[in-house]
Amino acid sequence: MKEHQSAEKIKRISMRLFNEKGYEATTIRDICNEIGITAPSFYYYFDSKELLYMQMIKEAEALHQEIIDAAIESCPSQVAEERLLYIYKALLDYYRKQKEEYTFLLRNVLFPVASMGERIQEMHMTWRKQYAEKVSEFVASSQKKKMPKADMKDILEAFHRFVTGYMLQLISGQKELSEEHEDKAWEFFWNGIK
């Protein structure tokens, strides 16, 4: 149990440092100094900073997928627009509760470290395809009243870009997180694609 807690503490501190300074500017020494451990202690849990980083990205994406899956499972509506809105709200709730994780995932998937960029982009494209398939099936199985006449693939692509852009604005501090603003942003998005 203690080993698991130590590994989790290393990941938590590393995530904060990666978010604040960036992957390349954060050293293993920085991580160890912040936690109060030695480099050999770090290497007991993780073979390298790169492997730690890649594991953290995979875990953050798995959590992101869990949020989407839970939203799909628990959505009470049968109306397509309301189903998309429900996923949007679930992702905003995820950001509220786990800002550090969401920030880490979004920054590092959209703007990957150059030395690992190709690998991360390949993983991201796989995850994005899985995400698109789940959301597409979810929306396709719903009532289509008030749905735009556009192709479903185009609607889902616009939805993905809207959510990603909105989250980037939150992360960068350009927007504040308020229910009123969330609702207004959704209204502009939805009216824009109708």
JSON list of C-alpha atoms in Angstrom, two decimals:
[
{"chain": "A", "resi": 1, "resn": "MET", "atom": "CA", "xyz": [0.00, 0.00, 0.00]},
{"chain": "A", "resi": 2, "resn": "LYS", "atom": "CA", "xyz": [2.79, 2.41, 0.92]},
{"chain": "A", "resi": 3, "resn": "GLU", "atom": "CA", "xyz": [4.55, 1.73, -2.41]},
{"chain": "A", "resi": 4, "resn": "HIS", "atom": "CA", "xyz": [1.37, 2.57, -4.31]},
{"chain": "A", "resi": 5, "resn": "GLN", "atom": "CA", "xyz": [1.01, 5.83, -2.33]},
{"chain": "A", "resi": 6, "resn": "SER", "atom": "CA", "xyz": [4.61, 6.78, -3.09]},
{"chain": "A", "resi": 7, "resn": "ALA", "atom": "CA", "xyz": [4.21, 6.13, -6.83]},
{"chain": "A", "resi": 8, "resn": "GLU", "atom": "CA", "xyz": [0.97, 8.13, -6.82]},
{"chain": "A", "resi": 9, "resn": "LYS", "atom": "CA", "xyz": [2.67, 11.00, -4.99]},
{"chain": "A", "resi": 10, "resn": "ILE", "atom": "CA", "xyz": [5.45, 11.05, -7.59]},
{"chain": "A", "resi": 11, "resn": "LYS", "atom": "CA", "xyz": [2.83, 11.19, -10.36]},
{"chain": "A", "resi": 12, "resn": "ARG", "atom": "CA", "xyz": [0.83, 13.91, -8.61]},
{"chain": "A", "resi": 13, "resn": "ILE", "atom": "CA", "xyz": [3.87, 16.13, -8.01]},
{"chain": "A", "resi": 14, "resn": "SER", "atom": "CA", "xyz": [5.23, 15.45, -11.51]},
{"chain": "A", "resi": 15, "resn": "MET", "atom": "CA", "xyz": [1.88, 16.39, -13.04]},
{"chain": "A", "resi": 16, "resn": "ARG", "atom": "CA", "xyz": [1.86, 19.71, -11.22]},
{"chain": "A", "resi": 17, "resn": "LEU", "atom": "CA", "xyz": [5.46, 20.44, -12.26]},
{"chain": "A", "resi": 18, "resn": "PHE", "atom": "CA", "xyz": [4.83, 19.38, -15.88]},
{"chain": "A", "resi": 19, "resn": "ASN", "atom": "CA", "xyz": [1.78, 21.67, -15.95]},
{"chain": "A", "resi": 20, "resn": "GLU", "atom": "CA", "xyz": [3.68, 24.59, -14.43]},
{"chain": "A", "resi": 21, "resn": "LYS", "atom": "CA", "xyz": [7.11, 24.26, -16.09]},
{"chain": "A", "resi": 22, "resn": "GLY", "atom": "CA", "xyz": [6.60, 21.85, -18.96]},
{"chain": "A", "resi": 23, "resn": "TYR", "atom": "CA", "xyz": [8.01, 18.37, -19.41]},
{"chain": "A", "resi": 24, "resn": "GLU", "atom": "CA", "xyz": [11.40, 19.40, -20.75]},
{"chain": "A", "resi": 25, "resn": "ALA", "atom": "CA", "xyz": [12.03, 22.03, -18.08]},
{"chain": "A", "resi": 26, "resn": "THR", "atom": "CA", "xyz": [11.14, 19.65, -15.24]},
{"chain": "A", "resi": 27, "resn": "THR", "atom": "CA", "xyz": [14.00, 17.45, -14.10]},
{"chain": "A", "resi": 28, "resn": "ILE", "atom": "CA", "xyz": [13.95, 14.31, -12.01]},
{"chain": "A", "resi": 29, "resn": "ARG", "atom": "CA", "xyz": [15.88, 16.35, -9.45]},
{"chain": "A", "resi": 30, "resn": "ASP", "atom": "CA", "xyz": [13.01, 18.89, -9.38]},
{"chain": "A", "resi": 31, "resn": "ILE", "atom": "CA", "xyz": [10.51, 16.10, -8.76]},
{"chain": "A", "resi": 32, "resn": "CYS", "atom": "CA", "xyz": [12.66, 14.49, -6.06]},
{"chain": "A", "resi": 33, "resn": "ASN", "atom": "CA", "xyz": [13.35, 17.81, -4.31]},
{"chain": "A", "resi": 34, "resn": "GLU", "atom": "CA", "xyz": [9.66, 18.67, -4.29]},
{"chain": "A", "resi": 35, "resn": "ILE", "atom": "CA", "xyz": [8.75, 15.33, -2.71]},
{"chain": "A", "resi": 36, "resn": "GLY", "atom": "CA", "xyz": [11.82, 15.02, -0.49]},
{"chain": "A", "resi": 37, "resn": "ILE", "atom": "CA", "xyz": [13.16, 11.77, -1.95]},
{"chain": "A", "resi": 38, "resn": "THR", "atom": "CA", "xyz": [16.38, 10.75, -3.64]},
{"chain": "A", "resi": 39, "resn": "ALA", "atom": "CA", "xyz": [16.81, 9.90, -7.34]},
{"chain": "A", "resi": 40, "resn": "PRO", "atom": "CA", "xyz": [17.23, 6.18, -6.56]},
{"chain": "A", "resi": 41, "resn": "SER", "atom": "CA", "xyz": [13.83, 6.31, -4.83]},
{"chain": "A", "resi": 42, "resn": "PHE", "atom": "CA", "xyz": [12.33, 7.80, -7.99]},
{"chain": "A", "resi": 43, "resn": "TYR", "atom": "CA", "xyz": [13.93, 5.10, -10.13]},
{"chain": "A", "resi": 44, "resn": "TYR", "atom": "CA", "xyz": [12.57, 2.42, -7.81]},
{"chain": "A", "resi": 45, "resn": "TYR", "atom": "CA", "xyz": [9.08, 3.34, -9.08]},
{"chain": "A", "resi": 46, "resn": "PHE", "atom": "CA", "xyz": [9.78, 4.62, -12.59]},
{"chain": "A", "resi": 47, "resn": "ASP", "atom": "CA", "xyz": [12.55, 3.66, -15.02]},
{"chain": "A", "resi": 48, "resn": "SER", "atom": "CA", "xyz": [12.70, 7.16, -16.52]},
{"chain": "A", "resi": 49, "resn": "LYS", "atom": "CA", "xyz": [10.97, 10.51, -16.67]},
{"chain": "A", "resi": 50, "resn": "GLU", "atom": "CA", "xyz": [9.76, 9.63, -20.16]},
{"chain": "A", "resi": 51, "resn": "LEU", "atom": "CA", "xyz": [8.09, 6.40, -19.01]},
{"chain": "A", "resi": 52, "resn": "LEU", "atom": "CA", "xyz": [6.50, 8.24, -16.10]},
{"chain": "A", "resi": 53, "resn": "TYR", "atom": "CA", "xyz": [5.19, 10.90, -18.48]},
{"chain": "A", "resi": 54, "resn": "MET", "atom": "CA", "xyz": [3.78, 8.37, -20.95]},
{"chain": "A", "resi": 55, "resn": "GLN", "atom": "CA", "xyz": [2.11, 6.41, -18.15]},
{"chain": "A", "resi": 56, "resn": "MET", "atom": "CA", "xyz": [0.55, 9.62, -16.83]},
{"chain": "A", "resi": 57, "resn": "ILE", "atom": "CA", "xyz": [-0.83, 10.50, -20.27]},
{"chain": "A", "resi": 58, "resn": "LYS", "atom": "CA", "xyz": [-2.36, 7.02, -20.64]},
{"chain": "A", "resi": 59, "resn": "GLU", "atom": "CA", "xyz": [-3.91, 7.20, -17.17]},
{"chain": "A", "resi": 60, "resn": "ALA", "atom": "CA", "xyz": [-5.29, 10.71, -17.78]},
{"chain": "A", "resi": 61, "resn": "GLU", "atom": "CA", "xyz": [-6.83, 9.56, -21.08]},
{"chain": "A", "resi": 62, "resn": "ALA", "atom": "CA", "xyz": [-8.33, 6.47, -19.41]},
{"chain": "A", "resi": 63, "resn": "LEU", "atom": "CA", "xyz": [-9.96, 8.75, -16.84]},
{"chain": "A", "resi": 64, "resn": "HIS", "atom": "CA", "xyz": [-11.24, 11.00, -19.65]},
{"chain": "A", "resi": 65, "resn": "GLN", "atom": "CA", "xyz": [-12.79, 7.95, -21.34]},
{"chain": "A", "resi": 66, "resn": "GLU", "atom": "CA", "xyz": [-14.36, 6.87, -18.03]},
{"chain": "A", "resi": 67, "resn": "ILE", "atom": "CA", "xyz": [-16.01, 10.29, -17.73]},
{"chain": "A", "resi": 68, "resn": "ILE", "atom": "CA", "xyz": [-17.48, 9.97, -21.23]},
{"chain": "A", "resi": 69, "resn": "ASP", "atom": "CA", "xyz": [-18.59, 6.38, -20.61]},
{"chain": "A", "resi": 70, "resn": "ALA", "atom": "CA", "xyz": [-20.26, 7.36, -17.32]},
{"chain": "A", "resi": 71, "resn": "ALA", "atom": "CA", "xyz": [-22.05, 10.27, -19.02]},
{"chain": "A", "resi": 72, "resn": "ILE", "atom": "CA", "xyz": [-23.32, 7.97, -21.76]},
{"chain": "A", "resi": 73, "resn": "GLU", "atom": "CA", "xyz": [-24.47, 5.39, -19.21]},
{"chain": "A", "resi": 74, "resn": "SER", "atom": "CA", "xyz": [-26.23, 7.87, -16.93]},
{"chain": "A", "resi": 75, "resn": "CYS", "atom": "CA", "xyz": [-27.77, 10.32, -19.43]},
{"chain": "A", "resi": 76, "resn": "PRO", "atom": "CA", "xyz": [-31.54, 10.41, -18.83]},
{"chain": "A", "resi": 77, "resn": "SER", "atom": "CA", "xyz": [-32.43, 11.99, -22.17]},
{"chain": "A", "resi": 78, "resn": "GLN", "atom": "CA", "xyz": [-33.29, 10.34, -25.48]},
{"chain": "A", "resi": 79, "resn": "VAL", "atom": "CA", "xyz": [-32.91, 13.59, -27.44]},
{"chain": "A", "resi": 80, "resn": "ALA", "atom": "CA", "xyz": [-29.68, 13.90, -29.45]},
{"chain": "A", "resi": 81, "resn": "GLU", "atom": "CA", "xyz": [-28.96, 17.55, -28.59]},
{"chain": "A", "resi": 82, "resn": "GLU", "atom": "CA", "xyz": [-29.52, 16.91, -24.89]},
{"chain": "A", "resi": 83, "resn": "ARG", "atom": "CA", "xyz": [-27.22, 13.89, -25.04]},
{"chain": "A", "resi": 84, "resn": "LEU", "atom": "CA", "xyz": [-24.38, 15.97, -26.47]},
{"chain": "A", "resi": 85, "resn": "LEU", "atom": "CA", "xyz": [-25.06, 18.67, -23.90]},
{"chain": "A", "resi": 86, "resn": "TYR", "atom": "CA", "xyz": [-24.90, 16.03, -21.16]},
{"chain": "A", "resi": 87, "resn": "ILE", "atom": "CA", "xyz": [-21.44, 14.91, -22.30]},
{"chain": "A", "resi": 88, "resn": "TYR", "atom": "CA", "xyz": [-20.29, 18.54, -22.48]},
{"chain": "A", "resi": 89, "resn": "LYS", "atom": "CA", "xyz": [-21.51, 19.15, -18.91]},
{"chain": "A", "resi": 90, "resn": "ALA", "atom": "CA", "xyz": [-19.87, 15.93, -17.68]},
{"chain": "A", "resi": 91, "resn": "LEU", "atom": "CA", "xyz": [-16.53, 17.04, -19.14]},
{"chain": "A", "resi": 92, "resn": "LEU", "atom": "CA", "xyz": [-16.88, 20.46, -17.51]},
{"chain": "A", "resi": 93, "resn": "ASP", "atom": "CA", "xyz": [-17.60, 18.74, -14.20]},
{"chain": "A", "resi": 94, "resn": "TYR", "atom": "CA", "xyz": [-14.48, 16.62, -14.70]},
{"chain": "A", "resi": 95, "resn": "TYR", "atom": "CA", "xyz": [-12.49, 19.83, -15.26]},
{"chain": "A", "resi": 96, "resn": "ARG", "atom": "CA", "xyz": [-13.97, 21.35, -12.08]},
{"chain": "A", "resi": 97, "resn": "LYS", "atom": "CA", "xyz": [-13.12, 18.34, -9.93]},
{"chain": "A", "resi": 98, "resn": "GLN", "atom": "CA", "xyz": [-9.79, 17.38, -11.49]},
{"chain": "A", "resi": 99, "resn": "LYS", "atom": "CA", "xyz": [-8.40, 20.47, -13.13]},
{"chain": "A", "resi": 100, "resn": "GLU", "atom": "CA", "xyz": [-4.78, 19.34, -12.86]},
{"chain": "A", "resi": 101, "resn": "GLU", "atom": "CA", "xyz": [-5.47, 16.04, -14.68]},
{"chain": "A", "resi": 102, "resn": "TYR", "atom": "CA", "xyz": [-7.59, 17.60, -17.41]},
{"chain": "A", "resi": 103, "resn": "THR", "atom": "CA", "xyz": [-5.02, 20.36, -17.96]},
{"chain": "A", "resi": 104, "resn": "PHE", "atom": "CA", "xyz": [-2.22, 17.80, -18.17]},
{"chain": "A", "resi": 105, "resn": "LEU", "atom": "CA", "xyz": [-4.09, 15.64, -20.66]},
{"chain": "A", "resi": 106, "resn": "LEU", "atom": "CA", "xyz": [-5.20, 18.43, -22.95]},
{"chain": "A", "resi": 107, "resn": "ARG", "atom": "CA", "xyz": [-1.86, 20.23, -23.04]},
{"chain": "A", "resi": 108, "resn": "ASN", "atom": "CA", "xyz": [0.21, 17.13, -23.59]},
{"chain": "A", "resi": 109, "resn": "VAL", "atom": "CA", "xyz": [-2.02, 15.52, -26.18]},
{"chain": "A", "resi": 110, "resn": "LEU", "atom": "CA", "xyz": [-2.57, 18.67, -28.20]},
{"chain": "A", "resi": 111, "resn": "PHE", "atom": "CA", "xyz": [0.97, 20.01, -27.74]},
{"chain": "A", "resi": 112, "resn": "PRO", "atom": "CA", "xyz": [3.12, 16.92, -27.16]},
{"chain": "A", "resi": 113, "resn": "VAL", "atom": "CA", "xyz": [6.76, 16.96, -26.24]},
{"chain": "A", "resi": 114, "resn": "ALA", "atom": "CA", "xyz": [8.70, 16.92, -29.51]},
{"chain": "A", "resi": 115, "resn": "SER", "atom": "CA", "xyz": [10.74, 13.81, -28.72]},
{"chain": "A", "resi": 116, "resn": "MET", "atom": "CA", "xyz": [7.56, 11.81, -28.08]},
{"chain": "A", "resi": 117, "resn": "GLY", "atom": "CA", "xyz": [5.22, 13.72, -30.36]},
{"chain": "A", "resi": 118, "resn": "GLU", "atom": "CA", "xyz": [4.70, 11.02, -32.95]},
{"chain": "A", "resi": 119, "resn": "ARG", "atom": "CA", "xyz": [3.92, 8.34, -30.34]},
{"chain": "A", "resi": 120, "resn": "ILE", "atom": "CA", "xyz": [1.54, 10.62, -28.47]},
{"chain": "A", "resi": 121, "resn": "GLN", "atom": "CA", "xyz": [-0.22, 11.68, -31.66]},
{"chain": "A", "resi": 122, "resn": "GLU", "atom": "CA", "xyz": [-0.72, 8.04, -32.66]},
{"chain": "A", "resi": 123, "resn": "MET", "atom": "CA", "xyz": [-2.23, 7.29, -29.25]},
{"chain": "A", "resi": 124, "resn": "HIS", "atom": "CA", "xyz": [-4.37, 10.42, -29.44]},
{"chain": "A", "resi": 125, "resn": "MET", "atom": "CA", "xyz": [-5.74, 9.48, -32.86]},
{"chain": "A", "resi": 126, "resn": "THR", "atom": "CA", "xyz": [-6.68, 6.02, -31.55]},
{"chain": "A", "resi": 127, "resn": "TRP", "atom": "CA", "xyz": [-8.37, 7.53, -28.50]},
{"chain": "A", "resi": 128, "resn": "ARG", "atom": "CA", "xyz": [-10.13, 10.15, -30.60]},
{"chain": "A", "resi": 129, "resn": "LYS", "atom": "CA", "xyz": [-11.47, 7.49, -32.93]},
{"chain": "A", "resi": 130, "resn": "GLN", "atom": "CA", "xyz": [-12.78, 5.48, -29.95]},
{"chain": "A", "resi": 131, "resn": "TYR", "atom": "CA", "xyz": [-14.32, 8.63, -28.48]},
{"chain": "A", "resi": 132, "resn": "ALA", "atom": "CA", "xyz": [-15.97, 9.51, -31.81]},
{"chain": "A", "resi": 133, "resn": "GLU", "atom": "CA", "xyz": [-17.39, 6.00, -32.20]},
{"chain": "A", "resi": 134, "resn": "LYS", "atom": "CA", "xyz": [-18.88, 5.98, -28.69]},
{"chain": "A", "resi": 135, "resn": "VAL", "atom": "CA", "xyz": [-20.42, 9.42, -28.99]},
{"chain": "A", "resi": 136, "resn": "SER", "atom": "CA", "xyz": [-21.62, 8.73, -32.53]},
{"chain": "A", "resi": 137, "resn": "GLU", "atom": "CA", "xyz": [-23.40, 5.52, -31.45]},
{"chain": "A", "resi": 138, "resn": "PHE", "atom": "CA", "xyz": [-24.87, 7.32, -28.46]},
{"chain": "A", "resi": 139, "resn": "VAL", "atom": "CA", "xyz": [-26.24, 10.18, -30.55]},
{"chain": "A", "resi": 140, "resn": "ALA", "atom": "CA", "xyz": [-27.32, 7.92, -33.43]},
{"chain": "A", "resi": 141, "resn": "SER", "atom": "CA", "xyz": [-29.47, 5.87, -31.06]},
{"chain": "A", "resi": 142, "resn": "SER", "atom": "CA", "xyz": [-31.35, 8.95, -29.83]},
{"chain": "A", "resi": 143, "resn": "GLN", "atom": "CA", "xyz": [-34.34, 10.92, -31.03]},
{"chain": "A", "resi": 144, "resn": "LYS", "atom": "CA", "xyz": [-33.35, 13.35, -33.75]},
{"chain": "A", "resi": 145, "resn": "LYS", "atom": "CA", "xyz": [-35.82, 16.12, -33.07]},
{"chain": "A", "resi": 146, "resn": "LYS", "atom": "CA", "xyz": [-34.26, 19.57, -33.34]},
{"chain": "A", "resi": 147, "resn": "MET", "atom": "CA", "xyz": [-31.08, 18.06, -34.84]},
{"chain": "A", "resi": 148, "resn": "PRO", "atom": "CA", "xyz": [-29.26, 20.07, -37.49]},
{"chain": "A", "resi": 149, "resn": "LYS", "atom": "CA", "xyz": [-29.56, 18.71, -41.00]},
{"chain": "A", "resi": 150, "resn": "ALA", "atom": "CA", "xyz": [-25.79, 18.37, -41.25]},
{"chain": "A", "resi": 151, "resn": "ASP", "atom": "CA", "xyz": [-24.03, 15.02, -41.49]},
{"chain": "A", "resi": 152, "resn": "MET", "atom": "CA", "xyz": [-23.56, 13.35, -38.08]},
{"chain": "A", "resi": 153, "resn": "LYS", "atom": "CA", "xyz": [-19.80, 13.07, -38.64]},
{"chain": "A", "resi": 154, "resn": "ASP", "atom": "CA", "xyz": [-19.61, 16.84, -39.20]},
{"chain": "A", "resi": 155, "resn": "ILE", "atom": "CA", "xyz": [-21.73, 17.54, -36.10]},
{"chain": "A", "resi": 156, "resn": "LEU", "atom": "CA", "xyz": [-19.50, 15.35, -33.93]},
{"chain": "A", "resi": 157, "resn": "GLU", "atom": "CA", "xyz": [-16.33, 16.93, -35.33]},
{"chain": "A", "resi": 158, "resn": "ALA", "atom": "CA", "xyz": [-17.74, 20.38, -34.56]},
{"chain": "A", "resi": 159, "resn": "PHE", "atom": "CA", "xyz": [-18.71, 19.19, -31.07]},
{"chain": "A", "resi": 160, "resn": "HIS", "atom": "CA", "xyz": [-15.20, 17.86, -30.43]},
{"chain": "A", "resi": 161, "resn": "ARG", "atom": "CA", "xyz": [-13.62, 21.12, -31.60]},
{"chain": "A", "resi": 162, "resn": "PHE", "atom": "CA", "xyz": [-16.05, 23.19, -29.54]},
{"chain": "A", "resi": 163, "resn": "VAL", "atom": "CA", "xyz": [-15.36, 21.24, -26.33]},
{"chain": "A", "resi": 164, "resn": "THR", "atom": "CA", "xyz": [-11.59, 21.24, -26.92]},
{"chain": "A", "resi": 165, "resn": "GLY", "atom": "CA", "xyz": [-11.53, 24.97, -27.66]},
{"chain": "A", "resi": 166, "resn": "TYR", "atom": "CA", "xyz": [-13.69, 25.81, -24.67]},
{"chain": "A", "resi": 167, "resn": "MET", "atom": "CA", "xyz": [-11.49, 23.73, -22.35]},
{"chain": "A", "resi": 168, "resn": "LEU", "atom": "CA", "xyz": [-8.33, 25.35, -23.71]},
{"chain": "A", "resi": 169, "resn": "GLN", "atom": "CA", "xyz": [-9.83, 28.76, -22.94]},
{"chain": "A", "resi": 170, "resn": "LEU", "atom": "CA", "xyz": [-10.56, 27.64, -19.38]},
{"chain": "A", "resi": 171, "resn": "ILE", "atom": "CA", "xyz": [-7.08, 26.20, -18.91]},
{"chain": "A", "resi": 172, "resn": "SER", "atom": "CA", "xyz": [-5.39, 29.31, -20.27]},
{"chain": "A", "resi": 173, "resn": "GLY", "atom": "CA", "xyz": [-7.50, 31.58, -18.05]},
{"chain": "A", "resi": 174, "resn": "GLN", "atom": "CA", "xyz": [-9.26, 33.30, -20.96]},
{"chain": "A", "resi": 175, "resn": "LYS", "atom": "CA", "xyz": [-12.66, 32.18, -19.67]},
{"chain": "A", "resi": 176, "resn": "GLU", "atom": "CA", "xyz": [-14.02, 31.71, -16.20]},
{"chain": "A", "resi": 177, "resn": "LEU", "atom": "CA", "xyz": [-15.92, 28.60, -15.27]},
{"chain": "A", "resi": 178, "resn": "SER", "atom": "CA", "xyz": [-19.51, 29.54, -14.53]},
{"chain": "A", "resi": 179, "resn": "GLU", "atom": "CA", "xyz": [-22.77, 27.80, -15.30]},
{"chain": "A", "resi": 180, "resn": "GLU", "atom": "CA", "xyz": [-24.11, 30.90, -17.02]},
{"chain": "A", "resi": 181, "resn": "HIS", "atom": "CA", "xyz": [-21.09, 31.10, -19.33]},
{"chain": "A", "resi": 182, "resn": "GLU", "atom": "CA", "xyz": [-21.17, 27.33, -20.02]},
{"chain": "A", "resi": 183, "resn": "ASP", "atom": "CA", "xyz": [-24.82, 27.55, -21.04]},
{"chain": "A", "resi": 184, "resn": "LYS", "atom": "CA", "xyz": [-24.27, 30.61, -23.20]},
{"chain": "A", "resi": 185, "resn": "ALA", "atom": "CA", "xyz": [-21.30, 28.96, -24.94]},
{"chain": "A", "resi": 186, "resn": "TRP", "atom": "CA", "xyz": [-23.41, 25.86, -25.62]},
{"chain": "A", "resi": 187, "resn": "GLU", "atom": "CA", "xyz": [-26.26, 27.98, -26.97]},
{"chain": "A", "resi": 188, "resn": "PHE", "atom": "CA", "xyz": [-23.91, 29.79, -29.37]},
{"chain": "A", "resi": 189, "resn": "PHE", "atom": "CA", "xyz": [-22.37, 26.50, -30.47]},
{"chain": "A", "resi": 190, "resn": "TRP", "atom": "CA", "xyz": [-25.66, 24.71, -31.00]},
{"chain": "A", "resi": 191, "resn": "ASN", "atom": "CA", "xyz": [-27.36, 27.62, -32.77]},
{"chain": "A", "resi": 192, "resn": "GLY", "atom": "CA", "xyz": [-24.27, 27.97, -34.95]},
{"chain": "A", "resi": 193, "resn": "ILE", "atom": "CA", "xyz": [-24.48, 24.42, -36.31]},
{"chain": "A", "resi": 194, "resn": "LYS", "atom": "CA", "xyz": [-28.28, 24.40, -36.81]}
]
